[in-house]
PDB file of C-alpha atoms in Angstrom:
ATOM      1  CA  MET A  20     -84.611  37.445  -9.914  1.00 64.00           C
ATOM      2  CA  SER A  21     -85.846  36.916 -13.474  1.00 72.00           C
ATOM      3  CA  ASN A  22     -85.587  33.467 -15.005  1.00 82.00           C
ATOM      4  CA  PRO A  23     -82.770  33.135 -17.540  1.00 89.00           C
ATOM      5  CA  ARG A  24     -83.998  32.480 -21.059  1.00 86.00           C
ATOM      6  CA  PRO A  25     -82.811  29.332 -22.837  1.00 83.00           C
ATOM      7  CA  LEU A  26     -80.250  29.818 -25.573  1.00 81.00           C
ATOM      8  CA  GLU A  27     -81.618  30.180 -29.069  1.00 83.00           C
ATOM      9  CA  GLU A  28     -80.308  27.264 -31.052  1.00 85.00           C
ATOM     10  CA  GLU A  29     -78.617  28.454 -34.211  1.00 94.00           C
ATOM     11  CA  VAL A  30     -77.519  25.613 -36.439  1.00 96.00           C
ATOM     12  CA  TYR A  31     -75.064  25.415 -39.351  1.00 97.00           C
ATOM     13  CA  ASP A  32     -76.775  24.751 -42.697  1.00 97.00           C
ATOM     14  CA  MET A  33     -75.641  21.271 -43.736  1.00 97.00           C
ATOM     15  CA  SER A  34     -77.625  21.026 -46.985  1.00 97.00           C
ATOM     16  CA  GLY A  35     -74.581  21.592 -49.238  1.00 98.00           C
ATOM     17  CA  ALA A  36     -71.589  19.415 -50.050  1.00 98.00           C
ATOM     18  CA  ARG A  37     -69.535  17.839 -47.256  1.00 98.00           C
ATOM     19  CA  LEU A  38     -65.861  17.276 -47.992  1.00 98.00           C
ATOM     20  CA  ALA A  39     -63.223  15.327 -46.099  1.00 98.00           C
ATOM     21  CA  LEU A  40     -59.453  15.069 -46.572  1.00 98.00           C
ATOM     22  CA  THR A  41     -57.453  12.466 -44.638  1.00 98.00           C
ATOM     23  CA  LEU A  42     -53.639  12.566 -44.661  1.00 97.00           C
ATOM     24  CA  CYS A  43     -52.081   9.584 -42.904  1.00 96.00           C
ATOM     25  CA  VAL A  44     -48.504   8.458 -42.421  1.00 94.00           C
ATOM     26  CA  THR A  45     -48.736   4.657 -42.199  1.00 93.00           C
ATOM     27  CA  LYS A  46     -44.981   3.949 -42.156  1.00 88.00           C
ATOM     28  CA  ALA A  47     -43.943   2.799 -38.660  1.00 80.00           C
ATOM     29  CA  ARG A  48     -47.507   3.428 -37.472  1.00 83.00           C
ATOM     30  CA  GLU A  49     -49.055  -0.034 -37.149  1.00 82.00           C
ATOM     31  CA  GLY A  50     -52.828   0.002 -36.907  1.00 83.00           C
ATOM     32  CA  SER A  51     -53.165   2.958 -39.293  1.00 91.00           C
ATOM     33  CA  GLU A  52     -55.080   0.911 -41.867  1.00 93.00           C
ATOM     34  CA  ALA A  53     -57.730   0.011 -39.254  1.00 92.00           C
ATOM     35  CA  ASP A  54     -58.162   3.738 -38.546  1.00 93.00           C
ATOM     36  CA  LEU A  55     -58.405   4.567 -42.267  1.00 96.00           C
ATOM     37  CA  ASP A  56     -61.041   1.851 -42.763  1.00 96.00           C
ATOM     38  CA  ALA A  57     -63.072   3.192 -39.816  1.00 96.00           C
ATOM     39  CA  LEU A  58     -62.865   6.783 -41.071  1.00 97.00           C
ATOM     40  CA  GLU A  59     -63.889   5.761 -44.603  1.00 98.00           C
ATOM     41  CA  ARG A  60     -66.948   4.019 -43.153  1.00 97.00           C
ATOM     42  CA  MET A  61     -67.818   7.069 -41.052  1.00 98.00           C
ATOM     43  CA  PHE A  62     -67.476   9.566 -43.917  1.00 98.00           C
ATOM     44  CA  GLN A  63     -69.578   7.355 -46.188  1.00 98.00           C
ATOM     45  CA  GLN A  64     -72.338   7.106 -43.564  1.00 98.00           C
ATOM     46  CA  LEU A  65     -72.296  10.864 -42.890  1.00 98.00           C
ATOM     47  CA  GLY A  66     -72.476  11.761 -46.595  1.00 98.00           C
ATOM     48  CA  PHE A  67     -68.973  13.181 -47.084  1.00 98.00           C
ATOM     49  CA  GLU A  68     -66.968  13.183 -50.317  1.00 98.00           C
ATOM     50  CA  SER A  69     -63.820  11.641 -48.885  1.00 98.00           C
ATOM     51  CA  THR A  70     -60.231  11.798 -50.172  1.00 97.00           C
ATOM     52  CA  MET A  71     -57.485   9.792 -48.463  1.00 98.00           C
ATOM     53  CA  LYS A  72     -53.745  10.110 -49.051  1.00 97.00           C
ATOM     54  CA  ARG A  73     -51.210   7.758 -47.538  1.00 97.00           C
ATOM     55  CA  ASP A  74     -47.652   8.556 -46.486  1.00 97.00           C
ATOM     56  CA  PRO A  75     -47.342  12.250 -47.346  1.00 97.00           C
ATOM     57  CA  THR A  76     -43.979  13.927 -46.861  1.00 97.00           C
ATOM     58  CA  ALA A  77     -43.920  17.094 -44.750  1.00 97.00           C
ATOM     59  CA  GLN A  78     -44.121  19.189 -47.935  1.00 98.00           C
ATOM     60  CA  GLN A  79     -46.984  17.055 -49.280  1.00 98.00           C
ATOM     61  CA  PHE A  80     -49.015  17.662 -46.098  1.00 98.00           C
ATOM     62  CA  GLN A  81     -48.934  21.363 -47.016  1.00 98.00           C
ATOM     63  CA  GLU A  82     -49.482  20.764 -50.755  1.00 98.00           C
ATOM     64  CA  GLU A  83     -52.483  18.490 -50.194  1.00 98.00           C
ATOM     65  CA  LEU A  84     -54.138  21.095 -47.929  1.00 98.00           C
ATOM     66  CA  ASP A  85     -53.472  23.805 -50.523  1.00 98.00           C
ATOM     67  CA  ASN A  86     -54.949  21.598 -53.280  1.00 98.00           C
ATOM     68  CA  PHE A  87     -57.995  20.851 -51.107  1.00 98.00           C
ATOM     69  CA  GLN A  88     -58.586  24.593 -50.576  1.00 98.00           C
ATOM     70  CA  GLN A  89     -58.152  25.441 -54.263  1.00 98.00           C
ATOM     71  CA  ALA A  90     -60.510  22.659 -55.368  1.00 98.00           C
ATOM     72  CA  MET A  91     -63.194  23.899 -52.950  1.00 97.00           C
ATOM     73  CA  ASP A  92     -62.853  27.514 -54.070  1.00 97.00           C
ATOM     74  CA  ALA A  93     -63.166  26.363 -57.716  1.00 98.00           C
ATOM     75  CA  ARG A  94     -66.505  24.601 -57.145  1.00 97.00           C
ATOM     76  CA  ASP A  95     -69.813  26.134 -58.205  1.00 96.00           C
ATOM     77  CA  ASP A  96     -71.997  24.271 -55.701  1.00 97.00           C
ATOM     78  CA  PRO A  97     -72.253  25.416 -52.070  1.00 97.00           C
ATOM     79  CA  ILE A  98     -70.103  23.613 -49.482  1.00 98.00           C
ATOM     80  CA  SER A  99     -71.455  23.130 -45.966  1.00 98.00           C
ATOM     81  CA  CYS A 100     -68.567  21.637 -44.038  1.00 98.00           C
ATOM     82  CA  ALA A 101     -65.018  20.305 -44.317  1.00 98.00           C
ATOM     83  CA  PHE A 102     -63.217  17.708 -42.219  1.00 98.00           C
ATOM     84  CA  VAL A 103     -59.423  17.361 -42.255  1.00 98.00           C
ATOM     85  CA  VAL A 104     -57.919  14.311 -40.527  1.00 97.00           C
ATOM     86  CA  LEU A 105     -54.163  14.386 -39.894  1.00 96.00           C
ATOM     87  CA  MET A 106     -52.449  11.209 -38.635  1.00 94.00           C
ATOM     88  CA  ALA A 107     -48.706  10.952 -38.080  1.00 93.00           C
ATOM     89  CA  HIS A 108     -45.997  10.925 -35.449  1.00 89.00           C
ATOM     90  CA  GLY A 109     -45.754  14.340 -33.890  1.00 86.00           C
ATOM     91  CA  LEU A 110     -44.501  16.765 -31.292  1.00 80.00           C
ATOM     92  CA  GLU A 111     -46.317  19.775 -29.874  1.00 82.00           C
ATOM     93  CA  GLY A 112     -47.450  21.874 -32.837  1.00 88.00           C
ATOM     94  CA  GLN A 113     -45.735  19.673 -35.441  1.00 92.00           C
ATOM     95  CA  LEU A 114     -46.350  16.545 -37.502  1.00 94.00           C
ATOM     96  CA  LYS A 115     -43.648  14.303 -38.950  1.00 94.00           C
ATOM     97  CA  GLY A 116     -43.979  13.559 -42.652  1.00 96.00           C
ATOM     98  CA  GLU A 117     -43.114  10.214 -44.223  1.00 96.00           C
ATOM     99  CA  ASP A 118     -39.689  11.705 -45.069  1.00 96.00           C
ATOM    100  CA  GLY A 119     -38.919  12.423 -41.399  1.00 95.00           C
ATOM    101  CA  GLN A 120     -39.239  16.202 -41.874  1.00 96.00           C
ATOM    102  CA  MET A 121     -41.571  18.229 -39.660  1.00 96.00           C
ATOM    103  CA  VAL A 122     -44.514  20.384 -40.752  1.00 96.00           C
ATOM    104  CA  GLU A 123     -46.070  23.072 -38.565  1.00 96.00           C
ATOM    105  CA  LEU A 124     -49.716  22.374 -37.707  1.00 95.00           C
ATOM    106  CA  GLU A 125     -50.393  26.111 -37.633  1.00 95.00           C
ATOM    107  CA  ASN A 126     -49.433  26.381 -41.310  1.00 97.00           C
ATOM    108  CA  LEU A 127     -51.871  23.581 -42.170  1.00 97.00           C
ATOM    109  CA  PHE A 128     -54.678  25.167 -40.133  1.00 96.00           C
ATOM    110  CA  GLU A 129     -54.163  28.565 -41.808  1.00 96.00           C
ATOM    111  CA  VAL A 130     -55.122  27.242 -45.248  1.00 97.00           C
ATOM    112  CA  LEU A 131     -58.857  26.894 -44.614  1.00 97.00           C
ATOM    113  CA  ASN A 132     -59.533  29.864 -42.336  1.00 95.00           C
ATOM    114  CA  ASN A 133     -62.178  32.480 -43.185  1.00 94.00           C
ATOM    115  CA  LYS A 134     -59.580  34.705 -44.858  1.00 95.00           C
ATOM    116  CA  ASN A 135     -57.872  32.102 -47.034  1.00 96.00           C
ATOM    117  CA  CYS A 136     -60.715  29.810 -48.123  1.00 97.00           C
ATOM    118  CA  ARG A 137     -63.662  31.655 -49.637  1.00 96.00           C
ATOM    119  CA  ALA A 138     -65.791  28.500 -50.054  1.00 97.00           C
ATOM    120  CA  LEU A 139     -65.599  27.782 -46.303  1.00 97.00           C
ATOM    121  CA  ARG A 140     -66.114  31.321 -45.056  1.00 96.00           C
ATOM    122  CA  ALA A 141     -68.471  31.113 -42.044  1.00 94.00           C
ATOM    123  CA  LYS A 142     -68.718  27.331 -42.601  1.00 97.00           C
ATOM    124  CA  PRO A 143     -67.544  24.746 -40.057  1.00 97.00           C
ATOM    125  CA  LYS A 144     -64.022  23.391 -40.463  1.00 98.00           C
ATOM    126  CA  VAL A 145     -63.155  20.367 -38.317  1.00 98.00           C
ATOM    127  CA  TYR A 146     -59.558  19.231 -37.819  1.00 97.00           C
ATOM    128  CA  ILE A 147     -58.951  15.829 -36.247  1.00 96.00           C
ATOM    129  CA  VAL A 148     -55.318  15.254 -35.235  1.00 93.00           C
ATOM    130  CA  GLN A 149     -54.149  11.768 -34.256  1.00 90.00           C
ATOM    131  CA  ALA A 150     -50.537  12.332 -33.167  1.00 85.00           C
ATOM    132  CA  CYS A 151     -48.350  12.633 -30.106  1.00 73.00           C
ATOM    133  CA  ARG A 152     -48.019  16.133 -28.663  1.00 62.00           C
ATOM    134  CA  GLY A 153     -45.015  15.450 -26.435  1.00 56.00           C
ATOM    135  CA  GLU A 154     -43.425  12.667 -24.391  1.00 59.00           C
ATOM    136  CA  GLN A 155     -45.399  12.665 -21.143  1.00 63.00           C
ATOM    137  CA  ARG A 156     -47.529   9.705 -20.029  1.00 57.00           C
ATOM    138  CA  ASP A 157     -50.565   9.923 -17.764  1.00 51.00           C
ATOM    139  CA  PRO A 158     -50.897   7.120 -15.167  1.00 55.00           C
ATOM    140  CA  GLY A 159     -54.299   8.502 -14.075  1.00 53.00           C
ATOM    141  CA  GLU A 160     -55.651   9.696 -10.731  1.00 50.00           C
ATOM    142  CA  THR A 161     -58.099   7.944  -8.427  1.00 47.00           C
ATOM    143  CA  ILE A 162     -61.421   9.701  -7.787  1.00 43.00           C
ATOM    144  CA  SER A 163     -64.152   8.960  -5.252  1.00 45.00           C
ATOM    145  CA  GLY A 164     -67.700   8.171  -6.483  1.00 44.00           C
ATOM    146  CA  GLY A 165     -69.087  11.280  -6.805  1.00 43.00           C
ATOM    147  CA  ASP A 166     -62.569  47.065 -19.022  1.00 47.00           C
ATOM    148  CA  ILE A 167     -62.893  45.624 -22.539  1.00 48.00           C
ATOM    149  CA  VAL A 168     -65.802  47.105 -24.491  1.00 48.00           C
ATOM    150  CA  MET A 169     -67.703  45.087 -27.083  1.00 50.00           C
ATOM    151  CA  ILE A 170     -69.213  47.036 -29.936  1.00 49.00           C
ATOM    152  CA  THR A 171     -71.818  45.282 -32.075  1.00 49.00           C
ATOM    153  CA  LYS A 172     -72.901  46.832 -35.346  1.00 51.00           C
ATOM    154  CA  ASP A 173     -75.505  45.528 -37.744  1.00 50.00           C
ATOM    155  CA  SER A 174     -73.468  46.374 -40.825  1.00 49.00           C
ATOM    156  CA  PRO A 175     -71.213  45.855 -42.611  1.00 51.00           C
ATOM    157  CA  GLU A 176     -71.280  42.109 -41.983  1.00 65.00           C
ATOM    158  CA  THR A 177     -67.772  40.903 -41.205  1.00 78.00           C
ATOM    159  CA  ILE A 178     -66.512  37.771 -39.546  1.00 78.00           C
ATOM    160  CA  PRO A 179     -63.324  37.061 -37.588  1.00 88.00           C
ATOM    161  CA  THR A 180     -60.607  35.157 -39.428  1.00 87.00           C
ATOM    162  CA  TYR A 181     -60.506  32.263 -36.973  1.00 89.00           C
ATOM    163  CA  THR A 182     -64.147  31.449 -36.213  1.00 92.00           C
ATOM    164  CA  ASP A 183     -66.041  28.317 -37.275  1.00 95.00           C
ATOM    165  CA  ILE A 184     -63.077  26.068 -36.513  1.00 96.00           C
ATOM    166  CA  LEU A 185     -63.000  22.947 -34.371  1.00 96.00           C
ATOM    167  CA  HIS A 186     -59.684  21.312 -33.440  1.00 96.00           C
ATOM    168  CA  VAL A 187     -59.878  17.812 -31.981  1.00 95.00           C
ATOM    169  CA  TYR A 188     -56.579  16.386 -30.718  1.00 93.00           C
ATOM    170  CA  SER A 189     -56.121  12.746 -29.715  1.00 87.00           C
ATOM    171  CA  THR A 190     -54.303  13.822 -26.547  1.00 79.00           C
ATOM    172  CA  VAL A 191     -53.623  16.928 -24.483  1.00 65.00           C
ATOM    173  CA  GLU A 192     -50.593  19.159 -25.005  1.00 59.00           C
ATOM    174  CA  GLY A 193     -47.309  17.579 -23.967  1.00 52.00           C
ATOM    175  CA  TYR A 194     -48.524  13.977 -23.943  1.00 51.00           C
ATOM    176  CA  ILE A 195     -48.101  10.940 -26.136  1.00 55.00           C
ATOM    177  CA  SER A 196     -50.932   9.306 -28.080  1.00 60.00           C
ATOM    178  CA  TYR A 197     -51.628   5.549 -28.198  1.00 54.00           C
ATOM    179  CA  ARG A 198     -52.272   3.181 -31.085  1.00 56.00           C
ATOM    180  CA  HIS A 199     -52.873  -0.592 -31.188  1.00 59.00           C
ATOM    181  CA  ASP A 200     -50.891  -2.423 -33.859  1.00 57.00           C
ATOM    182  CA  LYS A 201     -54.004  -4.224 -35.208  1.00 61.00           C
ATOM    183  CA  GLU A 202     -57.101  -2.467 -33.904  1.00 74.00           C
ATOM    184  CA  GLY A 203     -55.963   1.104 -34.605  1.00 82.00           C
ATOM    185  CA  SER A 204     -55.983   4.046 -32.214  1.00 85.00           C
ATOM    186  CA  CYS A 205     -58.315   4.290 -29.239  1.00 87.00           C
ATOM    187  CA  PHE A 206     -59.098   7.883 -30.272  1.00 91.00           C
ATOM    188  CA  ILE A 207     -60.079   7.332 -33.929  1.00 93.00           C
ATOM    189  CA  GLN A 208     -61.983   4.115 -33.190  1.00 93.00           C
ATOM    190  CA  THR A 209     -63.943   5.730 -30.331  1.00 94.00           C
ATOM    191  CA  LEU A 210     -64.662   8.867 -32.373  1.00 96.00           C
ATOM    192  CA  VAL A 211     -65.966   6.821 -35.318  1.00 97.00           C
ATOM    193  CA  ASP A 212     -68.149   4.695 -33.005  1.00 97.00           C
ATOM    194  CA  VAL A 213     -69.754   7.766 -31.426  1.00 97.00           C
ATOM    195  CA  PHE A 214     -70.160   9.743 -34.676  1.00 98.00           C
ATOM    196  CA  THR A 215     -71.825   6.801 -36.456  1.00 98.00           C
ATOM    197  CA  GLU A 216     -73.968   5.471 -33.591  1.00 97.00           C
ATOM    198  CA  ARG A 217     -75.164   8.686 -31.898  1.00 97.00           C
ATOM    199  CA  LYS A 218     -76.978  11.861 -32.924  1.00 96.00           C
ATOM    200  CA  GLY A 219     -76.478  15.315 -31.444  1.00 97.00           C
ATOM    201  CA  PRO A 220     -74.422  18.489 -31.848  1.00 97.00           C
ATOM    202  CA  ILE A 221     -70.773  17.703 -32.520  1.00 98.00           C
ATOM    203  CA  LEU A 222     -69.510  19.177 -29.228  1.00 97.00           C
ATOM    204  CA  GLU A 223     -71.844  16.872 -27.291  1.00 97.00           C
ATOM    205  CA  LEU A 224     -70.645  13.909 -29.364  1.00 98.00           C
ATOM    206  CA  LEU A 225     -67.058  14.862 -28.538  1.00 97.00           C
ATOM    207  CA  THR A 226     -67.925  15.035 -24.842  1.00 96.00           C
ATOM    208  CA  GLU A 227     -69.093  11.420 -25.174  1.00 96.00           C
ATOM    209  CA  VAL A 228     -65.820  10.490 -26.937  1.00 95.00           C
ATOM    210  CA  THR A 229     -63.895  12.064 -24.044  1.00 93.00           C
ATOM    211  CA  ARG A 230     -66.020  10.239 -21.471  1.00 93.00           C
ATOM    212  CA  ARG A 231     -65.452   6.842 -23.129  1.00 93.00           C
ATOM    213  CA  MET A 232     -61.718   7.406 -23.485  1.00 88.00           C
ATOM    214  CA  ALA A 233     -61.420   8.595 -19.883  1.00 86.00           C
ATOM    215  CA  GLU A 234     -63.061   5.353 -18.728  1.00 86.00           C
ATOM    216  CA  ALA A 235     -60.843   3.156 -20.910  1.00 80.00           C
ATOM    217  CA  GLU A 236     -57.781   1.583 -19.329  1.00 73.00           C
ATOM    218  CA  LEU A 237     -54.839   1.380 -21.697  1.00 68.00           C
ATOM    219  CA  VAL A 238     -51.875  -0.815 -20.868  1.00 66.00           C
ATOM    220  CA  GLN A 239     -48.486   0.160 -22.269  1.00 65.00           C
ATOM    221  CA  GLU A 240     -45.346  -1.808 -21.436  1.00 68.00           C
ATOM    222  CA  GLY A 241     -47.310  -3.503 -18.642  1.00 73.00           C
ATOM    223  CA  LYS A 242     -48.318  -0.208 -17.016  1.00 72.00           C
ATOM    224  CA  PRO A 243     -51.843   1.215 -16.971  1.00 70.00           C
ATOM    225  CA  ARG A 244     -52.167   4.534 -18.804  1.00 73.00           C
ATOM    226  CA  LYS A 245     -54.912   7.086 -19.225  1.00 70.00           C
ATOM    227  CA  VAL A 246     -55.449   9.307 -22.235  1.00 75.00           C
ATOM    228  CA  ASN A 247     -58.058  11.881 -23.175  1.00 81.00           C
ATOM    229  CA  PRO A 248     -58.608  14.034 -26.233  1.00 88.00           C
ATOM    230  CA  GLU A 249     -58.530  17.826 -26.220  1.00 90.00           C
ATOM    231  CA  ILE A 250     -61.111  19.952 -28.029  1.00 94.00           C
ATOM    232  CA  GLN A 251     -60.657  23.591 -29.053  1.00 94.00           C
ATOM    233  CA  SER A 252     -63.664  25.305 -30.615  1.00 97.00           C
ATOM    234  CA  THR A 253     -64.505  28.625 -32.220  1.00 96.00           C
ATOM    235  CA  LEU A 254     -67.782  27.330 -33.676  1.00 96.00           C
ATOM    236  CA  ARG A 255     -70.543  29.981 -33.664  1.00 94.00           C
ATOM    237  CA  LYS A 256     -73.467  27.597 -34.122  1.00 96.00           C
ATOM    238  CA  ARG A 257     -74.385  24.016 -33.416  1.00 97.00           C
ATOM    239  CA  LEU A 258     -73.031  21.499 -35.912  1.00 98.00           C
ATOM    240  CA  TYR A 259     -75.161  18.410 -36.570  1.00 97.00           C
ATOM    241  CA  LEU A 260     -73.702  15.712 -38.806  1.00 96.00           C
ATOM    242  CA  GLN A 261     -76.862  13.568 -38.923  1.00 89.00           C
TER     243      GLN A 261
END
């Protein structure tokens, strides 16, 4: 049997501008300011032009994403990467604006896809969502110590609408997310620690975030809880932030 060849490592070009938009509902979400401070520090260290907006209504979530897309498409300089951080109360597939109205996550994600945002076509788009995705709580489990045909053509060069996207959720579908009233959320704080202290492709960094969160013991209302993020990727290359 022949030896398998190692994967060729294709990497996203990160020499252009890096942009970040953070939309955060702080009302009735104690600890949000600690998360915003941590994210600002991370974006500064990683060389991002960072914009932060507090307490958007449901409509403003959509408007801010639209403005972000239009500003990028109006720029003359090349853009390498965009981060969008969304922090609010939520349900599966929805975020709650400051006005109590709901906005569909899918509508927010659509704005920057390869079809709708020319400046980010074939460029990595990273969405970080700190919000509940349901009502379930995970007490944890104890473990012991240990006929579809693909056609490839060289030309014309086209790209699927939904590639080059990375969704990072603070919790898995159907579950609640946790936040400390002073120290911020376990998810954002862990993610910032890993992204600022470690080097490697972003999916490996996120594996480390998941590992640390899986080891952490959260206590809510006197009961131990477990929580882990969920990562969905259509990235085509490795993404290095530093």
